[in-house]
Amino acid sequence: MISHTLDHAMFGLFSTHALHLADKHGVFTHLIQEGPADPAGIARSRQIDAETLERLLLVLAAVSVVERDDEGTYRLAPELVPALDRRSPRYLGSFVRHLVTNTTGQLHQLDAYLTQGKAAVDAELPSPFDTIYKDEAATEAFLEAMWQLSFGVSGELVRLAELDGVRTLVDVGGASGAFAVAALRSYPELNVTVFDLPQVGPFLERTREAEGSGDRLGFVPGDFFADALPRAECLSFGYILSDWDDETCVELLTKAYDACANGGRVLLMERLFDEAGGPLATAAMNLSMHVETQGRHRTASEYTGLLEKSGFVDCSVHRSTWDKHLVVGRKP
Ligand SMILES: C[S@@+](CC[C@H](N)C(=O)[O-])C[C@H]1O[C@@H](n2cnc3c(N)ncnc32)[C@H](O)[C@@H]1O
């Protein structure tokens, strides 16, 4: 038991890479579309090396991502198909690619953080979004990963938010519009403005065209530290506060309070730590936030505390069936 636990902890590096490579080279797509197959058949069809593939599949079988029978035929664990099928709203491949191609290269900083402290190490580095948006390809890859993390759950979050009767919503740091699109689809009377850094504009425009949202989806370029937020009945922050420390969160929420109509609401959409410090995905992403941003994940009561400090009242927590949840505060 102890050794099994330690094996999983120690060899996670290999399963993350195996997961990413099997996705990247269409191995999961092959298993989904063609059904159970052996490594040689998959390798032939995907034009990849059979021996390397077999070694990757053995790791994926050991962590139960795929199932292997006695003849060496592999099939996908059925419950994982939605997360591994590129056509599914629950597809996580782009996020795993972000972990491998981006996060992994930054994890070495943790050692320096331990010995020198984060502030001293980060003082030498560009600010998080200067790195994330260093060129157009990096911007596109990041926004695609964010879309995949946020779009599927957004359908549920907009319903939990009960936006009937709301006419204007500003999605602060709304990226390429995953939450905005879900809100527009569910509430025909709603208009949504995404407020985000100028680099994001062309990607939001692509979404607007693809969705045919017309004037109902607007974009205001800006910097939420330098600029006031556009006024609205409702302002939303999806995976924004987890990028920043508590003091900065209160600064942003105070701006949201100023921009929010009386009787309006602010929506926070975030992973939530449970009281025991789990689950694993939140604990791991909390470490990722540490190296990639200046933020962290929090419990529901830590978020309601930040809302109350910024003037919001009647705070409530609404859990989705995914790992992104909703915390709401009302402006009196
Ligand atoms: C982690 S992403 C979250 C995207 C989206 N809200 C979601 O839930 O998937 C953070 C977003 O904040 C935006 N952002 C970062 N710094 C910003 C700033 N100073 N002003 C405006 N937007 C900013 C980024 O461009 C990015 O779209």
Tab-separated table of C-alpha atoms and ligand atoms in Angstrom:
chain	number	residue	atom	x	y	z
A	1	MET	CA	0.000	0.000	0.000
A	2	ILE	CA	2.745	2.417	1.024
A	3	SER	CA	4.812	1.488	-2.014
A	4	HIS	CA	1.773	1.855	-4.317
A	5	THR	CA	1.161	5.353	-2.942
A	6	LEU	CA	4.793	6.285	-3.312
A	7	ASP	CA	4.925	4.858	-6.858
A	8	HIS	CA	2.018	7.058	-7.894
A	9	ALA	CA	3.626	10.098	-6.300
A	10	MET	CA	7.073	9.370	-7.714
A	11	PHE	CA	6.167	8.390	-11.254
A	12	GLY	CA	3.439	10.964	-11.941
A	13	LEU	CA	5.958	12.705	-14.191
A	14	PHE	CA	5.823	9.768	-16.603
A	15	SER	CA	2.055	9.457	-16.686
A	16	THR	CA	1.598	13.194	-17.360
A	17	HIS	CA	3.938	12.993	-20.358
A	18	ALA	CA	2.387	9.737	-21.574
A	19	LEU	CA	-1.076	11.311	-21.357
A	20	HIS	CA	0.060	14.366	-23.300
A	21	LEU	CA	1.871	12.408	-26.026
A	22	ALA	CA	-0.940	9.912	-26.533
A	23	ASP	CA	-3.304	12.845	-26.956
A	24	LYS	CA	-0.954	14.839	-29.186
A	25	HIS	CA	-0.370	11.938	-31.586
A	26	GLY	CA	-4.011	10.955	-31.858
A	27	VAL	CA	-3.748	7.674	-29.941
A	28	PHE	CA	-6.871	8.406	-27.912
A	29	THR	CA	-8.695	9.574	-31.031
A	30	HIS	CA	-7.758	6.276	-32.687
A	31	LEU	CA	-9.019	4.205	-29.733
A	32	ILE	CA	-12.253	6.218	-29.597
A	33	GLN	CA	-12.943	6.038	-33.342
A	34	GLU	CA	-11.582	2.583	-34.190
A	35	GLY	CA	-12.146	0.779	-30.883
A	36	PRO	CA	-9.671	-1.507	-29.068
A	37	ALA	CA	-6.329	-1.854	-30.878
A	38	ASP	CA	-2.772	-3.055	-30.423
A	39	PRO	CA	0.215	-0.683	-30.395
A	40	ALA	CA	1.462	-1.847	-33.811
A	41	GLY	CA	-1.902	-1.099	-35.444
A	42	ILE	CA	-2.218	2.299	-33.780
A	43	ALA	CA	1.397	3.156	-34.627
A	44	ARG	CA	0.878	2.229	-38.300
A	45	SER	CA	-2.223	4.317	-38.599
A	46	ARG	CA	-0.806	7.341	-36.720
A	47	GLN	CA	2.657	6.993	-38.334
A	48	ILE	CA	4.485	6.895	-35.009
A	49	ASP	CA	7.055	4.521	-33.515
A	50	ALA	CA	5.422	1.306	-32.247
A	51	GLU	CA	7.908	0.489	-29.496
A	52	THR	CA	7.790	3.967	-27.963
A	53	LEU	CA	4.010	3.896	-28.155
A	54	GLU	CA	3.831	0.521	-26.429
A	55	ARG	CA	5.969	1.796	-23.557
A	56	LEU	CA	3.734	4.861	-23.209
A	57	LEU	CA	0.609	2.686	-23.250
A	58	LEU	CA	2.035	0.417	-20.530
A	59	VAL	CA	2.392	3.458	-18.271
A	60	LEU	CA	-1.131	4.618	-19.120
A	61	ALA	CA	-2.460	1.124	-18.368
A	62	ALA	CA	-0.652	1.099	-15.015
A	63	VAL	CA	-2.461	4.306	-14.020
A	64	SER	CA	-5.785	2.988	-15.432
A	65	VAL	CA	-6.174	5.540	-18.229
A	66	VAL	CA	-6.291	2.664	-20.709
A	67	GLU	CA	-7.111	-0.992	-20.150
A	68	ARG	CA	-4.863	-3.738	-21.561
A	69	ASP	CA	-6.035	-7.318	-22.133
A	70	ASP	CA	-3.866	-10.449	-22.112
A	71	GLU	CA	-3.334	-10.222	-25.883
A	72	GLY	CA	-1.844	-6.724	-25.560
A	73	THR	CA	-4.909	-4.974	-26.976
A	74	TYR	CA	-5.690	-1.582	-25.489
A	75	ARG	CA	-8.974	0.223	-24.964
A	76	LEU	CA	-9.802	3.504	-23.275
A	77	ALA	CA	-11.341	3.418	-19.807
A	78	PRO	CA	-14.945	4.320	-20.812
A	79	GLU	CA	-15.434	6.891	-18.045
A	80	LEU	CA	-12.422	8.861	-19.352
A	81	VAL	CA	-13.647	9.173	-22.947
A	82	PRO	CA	-15.294	12.611	-22.412
A	83	ALA	CA	-12.008	14.066	-21.092
A	84	LEU	CA	-9.912	12.557	-23.906
A	85	ASP	CA	-12.221	12.985	-26.899
A	86	ARG	CA	-11.250	16.156	-28.767
A	87	ARG	CA	-14.887	16.737	-29.757
A	88	SER	CA	-16.152	16.672	-26.163
A	89	PRO	CA	-16.808	19.787	-24.035
A	90	ARG	CA	-14.970	17.989	-21.216
A	91	TYR	CA	-11.813	17.456	-23.349
A	92	LEU	CA	-8.703	18.211	-21.281
A	93	GLY	CA	-5.948	17.641	-23.860
A	94	SER	CA	-5.080	21.321	-24.343
A	95	PHE	CA	-4.823	21.791	-20.616
A	96	VAL	CA	-2.491	18.782	-20.291
A	97	ARG	CA	-0.422	20.288	-23.148
A	98	HIS	CA	-0.215	23.544	-21.154
A	99	LEU	CA	1.004	21.594	-18.097
A	100	VAL	CA	3.700	19.851	-20.124
A	101	THR	CA	4.869	22.652	-22.399
A	102	ASN	CA	4.502	25.554	-19.979
A	103	THR	CA	4.113	24.628	-16.319
A	104	THR	CA	6.825	21.931	-16.303
A	105	GLY	CA	9.474	24.426	-17.418
A	106	GLN	CA	8.653	26.656	-14.451
A	107	LEU	CA	8.500	24.066	-11.662
A	108	HIS	CA	12.253	24.366	-11.032
A	109	GLN	CA	11.476	27.808	-9.550
A	110	LEU	CA	9.940	26.086	-6.507
A	111	ASP	CA	13.406	25.107	-5.312
A	112	ALA	CA	14.543	28.725	-5.504
A	113	TYR	CA	11.312	29.873	-3.800
A	114	LEU	CA	12.084	27.536	-0.898
A	115	THR	CA	15.540	28.950	-0.363
A	116	GLN	CA	15.115	32.604	-1.405
A	117	GLY	CA	11.356	33.266	-1.162
A	118	LYS	CA	8.987	33.868	-4.088
A	119	ALA	CA	9.215	37.667	-4.015
A	120	ALA	CA	13.008	37.716	-4.413
A	121	VAL	CA	12.985	35.177	-7.262
A	122	ASP	CA	10.045	36.763	-9.099
A	123	ALA	CA	11.648	40.227	-8.927
A	124	GLU	CA	14.043	38.995	-11.628
A	125	LEU	CA	11.242	37.670	-13.859
A	126	PRO	CA	8.732	39.382	-16.195
A	127	SER	CA	5.162	39.694	-14.830
A	128	PRO	CA	3.017	36.550	-15.355
A	129	PHE	CA	0.981	37.700	-18.348
A	130	ASP	CA	4.038	39.153	-20.140
A	131	THR	CA	5.378	35.589	-20.173
A	132	ILE	CA	2.056	33.911	-20.966
A	133	TYR	CA	1.404	36.329	-23.892
A	134	LYS	CA	5.014	36.510	-25.101
A	135	ASP	CA	3.970	35.978	-28.739
A	136	GLU	CA	0.835	35.218	-30.749
A	137	ALA	CA	1.320	31.442	-30.702
A	138	ALA	CA	1.764	31.408	-26.904
A	139	THR	CA	-1.303	33.657	-26.516
A	140	GLU	CA	-3.384	31.364	-28.717
A	141	ALA	CA	-2.253	28.207	-26.879
A	142	PHE	CA	-3.031	29.757	-23.475
A	143	LEU	CA	-6.445	31.020	-24.532
A	144	GLU	CA	-7.295	27.640	-26.051
A	145	ALA	CA	-6.348	25.910	-22.780
A	146	MET	CA	-8.484	28.421	-20.827
A	147	TRP	CA	-11.415	27.868	-23.190
A	148	GLN	CA	-11.227	24.139	-22.633
A	149	LEU	CA	-11.008	24.525	-18.867
A	150	SER	CA	-13.917	26.926	-18.732
A	151	PHE	CA	-16.395	26.405	-21.552
A	152	GLY	CA	-17.920	23.075	-20.516
A	153	VAL	CA	-18.579	24.092	-16.928
A	154	SER	CA	-19.833	27.545	-17.894
A	155	GLY	CA	-23.201	26.198	-19.066
A	156	GLU	CA	-23.786	24.988	-15.524
A	157	LEU	CA	-22.319	28.109	-13.883
A	158	VAL	CA	-24.595	30.483	-15.826
A	159	ARG	CA	-27.607	28.478	-14.690
A	160	LEU	CA	-26.396	28.510	-11.063
A	161	ALA	CA	-25.957	32.307	-11.383
A	162	GLU	CA	-29.665	32.755	-12.287
A	163	LEU	CA	-29.176	35.691	-14.636
A	164	ASP	CA	-32.846	36.082	-15.648
A	165	GLY	CA	-33.660	39.772	-15.778
A	166	VAL	CA	-29.991	40.842	-15.922
A	167	ARG	CA	-29.305	43.019	-18.995
A	168	THR	CA	-25.583	43.772	-18.706
A	169	LEU	CA	-22.711	41.569	-17.598
A	170	VAL	CA	-19.009	42.405	-17.706
A	171	ASP	CA	-16.742	39.360	-17.680
A	172	VAL	CA	-13.512	40.701	-16.223
A	173	GLY	CA	-10.526	38.858	-17.714
A	174	GLY	CA	-13.049	36.939	-19.801
A	175	ALA	CA	-10.386	35.729	-22.276
A	176	SER	CA	-11.761	34.427	-25.594
A	177	GLY	CA	-15.308	34.390	-24.228
A	178	ALA	CA	-16.086	30.906	-22.865
A	179	PHE	CA	-18.270	32.170	-20.009
A	180	ALA	CA	-19.654	35.033	-22.124
A	181	VAL	CA	-20.863	32.622	-24.822
A	182	ALA	CA	-22.481	30.298	-22.302
A	183	ALA	CA	-24.268	33.272	-20.698
A	184	LEU	CA	-25.452	34.672	-24.071
A	185	ARG	CA	-26.770	31.267	-25.128
A	186	SER	CA	-28.776	30.862	-21.917
A	187	TYR	CA	-30.157	34.381	-21.501
A	188	PRO	CA	-31.471	35.979	-24.739
A	189	GLU	CA	-31.925	39.415	-23.136
A	190	LEU	CA	-28.368	39.613	-21.861
A	191	ASN	CA	-25.475	41.638	-23.328
A	192	VAL	CA	-21.949	40.687	-22.299
A	193	THR	CA	-18.782	42.760	-22.432
A	194	VAL	CA	-15.447	41.008	-22.030
A	195	PHE	CA	-12.882	43.278	-20.384
A	196	ASP	CA	-9.367	41.952	-20.945
A	197	LEU	CA	-5.849	42.858	-22.058
A	198	PRO	CA	-5.641	44.146	-25.677
A	199	GLN	CA	-3.763	40.995	-26.848
A	200	VAL	CA	-6.947	39.001	-26.217
A	201	GLY	CA	-9.124	41.159	-28.533
A	202	PRO	CA	-8.548	39.256	-31.811
A	203	PHE	CA	-9.396	35.932	-30.153
A	204	LEU	CA	-12.625	37.274	-28.644
A	205	GLU	CA	-13.482	38.668	-32.099
A	206	ARG	CA	-13.033	35.156	-33.559
A	207	THR	CA	-15.479	33.822	-30.972
A	208	ARG	CA	-17.960	36.622	-31.726
A	209	GLU	CA	-17.871	35.767	-35.428
A	210	ALA	CA	-18.051	31.998	-34.902
A	211	GLU	CA	-21.007	32.377	-32.525
A	212	GLY	CA	-22.732	35.092	-34.566
A	213	SER	CA	-23.180	37.056	-31.327
A	214	GLY	CA	-23.222	40.442	-33.080
A	215	ASP	CA	-23.587	43.437	-30.765
A	216	ARG	CA	-24.564	41.272	-27.799
A	217	LEU	CA	-20.881	40.417	-27.231
A	218	GLY	CA	-18.544	43.380	-26.810
A	219	PHE	CA	-14.869	43.756	-25.985
A	220	VAL	CA	-13.281	46.535	-23.932
A	221	PRO	CA	-9.483	46.367	-23.951
A	222	GLY	CA	-7.878	47.432	-20.714
A	223	ASP	CA	-5.721	46.721	-17.712
A	224	PHE	CA	-7.735	46.048	-14.574
A	225	PHE	CA	-5.009	47.585	-12.437
A	226	ALA	CA	-4.739	50.835	-14.393
A	227	ASP	CA	-8.298	51.285	-15.658
A	228	ALA	CA	-11.784	51.460	-14.145
A	229	LEU	CA	-14.026	48.494	-14.985
A	230	PRO	CA	-17.004	49.055	-17.328
A	231	ARG	CA	-20.270	49.542	-15.452
A	232	ALA	CA	-22.787	46.653	-15.389
A	233	GLU	CA	-25.560	45.006	-13.403
A	234	CYS	CA	-23.361	41.984	-12.928
A	235	LEU	CA	-19.565	41.533	-13.063
A	236	SER	CA	-17.904	38.139	-13.239
A	237	PHE	CA	-14.383	36.940	-12.481
A	238	GLY	CA	-13.525	33.411	-13.712
A	239	TYR	CA	-10.136	32.105	-12.579
A	240	ILE	CA	-8.990	35.686	-11.959
A	241	LEU	CA	-8.684	35.964	-8.191
A	242	SER	CA	-6.629	32.746	-8.101
A	243	ASP	CA	-3.956	34.664	-10.093
A	244	TRP	CA	-3.455	37.272	-7.365
A	245	ASP	CA	-2.755	37.726	-3.628
A	246	ASP	CA	-5.488	38.719	-1.161
A	247	GLU	CA	-4.653	42.429	-1.173
A	248	THR	CA	-4.825	42.579	-4.981
A	249	CYS	CA	-8.101	40.624	-4.955
A	250	VAL	CA	-9.666	43.207	-2.635
A	251	GLU	CA	-8.375	45.969	-4.938
A	252	LEU	CA	-10.047	44.261	-7.952
A	253	LEU	CA	-13.262	43.497	-6.071
A	254	THR	CA	-13.465	47.092	-4.843
A	255	LYS	CA	-13.243	48.225	-8.485
A	256	ALA	CA	-16.006	45.742	-9.293
A	257	TYR	CA	-18.093	47.130	-6.427
A	258	ASP	CA	-17.696	50.662	-7.851
A	259	ALA	CA	-18.670	49.466	-11.348
A	260	CYS	CA	-21.625	47.366	-10.172
A	261	ALA	CA	-25.170	48.758	-10.210
A	262	ASN	CA	-26.920	49.028	-6.830
A	263	GLY	CA	-28.603	45.700	-6.126
A	264	GLY	CA	-26.282	44.054	-8.690
A	265	ARG	CA	-23.983	41.102	-8.188
A	266	VAL	CA	-20.429	39.921	-8.601
A	267	LEU	CA	-19.760	36.307	-9.604
A	268	LEU	CA	-16.512	34.546	-8.675
A	269	MET	CA	-15.851	31.256	-10.455
A	270	GLU	CA	-12.998	29.239	-9.043
A	271	ARG	CA	-11.743	25.869	-7.901
A	272	LEU	CA	-12.360	25.537	-4.157
A	273	PHE	CA	-10.146	23.931	-1.540
A	274	ASP	CA	-12.051	21.755	0.896
A	275	GLU	CA	-11.355	22.182	4.601
A	276	ALA	CA	-8.955	19.198	4.541
A	277	GLY	CA	-6.697	20.882	1.958
A	278	GLY	CA	-7.846	18.788	-1.007
A	279	PRO	CA	-8.739	17.664	-3.571
A	280	LEU	CA	-5.482	16.730	-5.345
A	281	ALA	CA	-6.339	18.737	-8.498
A	282	THR	CA	-6.805	21.914	-6.431
A	283	ALA	CA	-3.656	21.264	-4.395
A	284	ALA	CA	-1.650	20.669	-7.603
A	285	MET	CA	-3.103	23.725	-9.336
A	286	ASN	CA	-2.332	25.746	-6.213
A	287	LEU	CA	1.328	24.876	-6.757
A	288	SER	CA	0.964	25.717	-10.435
A	289	MET	CA	-0.538	29.112	-9.498
A	290	HIS	CA	2.507	29.681	-7.295
A	291	VAL	CA	4.972	29.381	-10.199
A	292	GLU	CA	2.824	30.770	-13.002
A	293	THR	CA	1.062	33.632	-11.230
A	294	GLN	CA	1.025	35.600	-8.008
A	295	GLY	CA	-2.069	33.840	-6.685
A	296	ARG	CA	-3.387	30.744	-5.011
A	297	HIS	CA	-6.528	28.689	-4.588
A	298	ARG	CA	-8.816	29.308	-1.629
A	299	THR	CA	-11.692	27.804	0.328
A	300	ALA	CA	-15.247	29.066	-0.206
A	301	SER	CA	-15.123	30.985	3.068
A	302	GLU	CA	-11.864	32.679	2.064
A	303	TYR	CA	-13.626	33.949	-1.085
A	304	THR	CA	-16.674	35.179	0.819
A	305	GLY	CA	-14.247	36.919	3.210
A	306	LEU	CA	-12.657	38.784	0.272
A	307	LEU	CA	-16.107	39.755	-1.034
A	308	GLU	CA	-17.231	41.081	2.340
A	309	LYS	CA	-14.008	43.071	2.746
A	310	SER	CA	-14.821	44.753	-0.584
A	311	GLY	CA	-18.356	45.740	0.499
A	312	PHE	CA	-20.452	42.878	-0.944
A	313	VAL	CA	-23.184	41.291	1.186
A	314	ASP	CA	-25.413	38.182	1.186
A	315	CYS	CA	-22.560	36.021	-0.103
A	316	SER	CA	-23.492	32.526	-1.254
A	317	VAL	CA	-21.661	29.462	-2.593
A	318	HIS	CA	-23.039	27.317	-5.443
A	319	ARG	CA	-21.213	24.102	-6.315
A	320	SER	CA	-21.227	22.714	-9.841
A	321	THR	CA	-20.726	19.064	-10.788
A	322	TRP	CA	-17.318	20.105	-12.269
A	323	ASP	CA	-14.293	21.496	-10.446
A	324	LYS	CA	-15.089	25.191	-11.003
A	325	HIS	CA	-17.670	26.597	-8.613
A	326	LEU	CA	-19.562	29.851	-8.090
A	327	VAL	CA	-19.354	32.313	-5.198
A	328	VAL	CA	-21.747	35.267	-5.383
A	329	GLY	CA	-21.768	38.621	-3.602
A	330	ARG	CA	-24.485	41.269	-3.845
A	331	LYS	CA	-24.067	45.041	-3.816
A	332	PRO	CA	-26.703	46.526	-1.476
B	1	LIG	C1	-6.539	32.541	-15.888
B	1	LIG	S1	-7.229	33.483	-17.200
B	1	LIG	C2	-8.971	33.279	-16.945
B	1	LIG	C3	-9.765	33.339	-18.206
B	1	LIG	C4	-11.275	33.160	-18.066
B	1	LIG	N1	-11.882	34.158	-17.226
B	1	LIG	C5	-11.635	31.766	-17.565
B	1	LIG	O1	-12.277	31.635	-16.519
B	1	LIG	O2	-11.262	30.811	-18.243
B	1	LIG	C6	-6.921	35.127	-16.623
B	1	LIG	C7	-7.412	36.211	-17.550
B	1	LIG	O3	-7.112	37.486	-16.953
B	1	LIG	C8	-6.660	38.361	-17.956
B	1	LIG	N2	-5.813	39.394	-17.369
B	1	LIG	C9	-4.620	39.233	-16.752
B	1	LIG	N3	-4.128	40.407	-16.332
B	1	LIG	C10	-5.040	41.343	-16.701
B	1	LIG	C11	-5.093	42.759	-16.546
B	1	LIG	N4	-4.106	43.422	-15.929
B	1	LIG	N5	-6.170	43.404	-17.018
B	1	LIG	C12	-7.175	42.729	-17.656
B	1	LIG	N6	-7.167	41.380	-17.829
B	1	LIG	C13	-6.115	40.702	-17.355
B	1	LIG	C14	-5.887	37.447	-18.898
B	1	LIG	O4	-5.691	38.009	-20.167
B	1	LIG	C15	-6.762	36.202	-18.915
B	1	LIG	O5	-7.740	36.263	-19.910
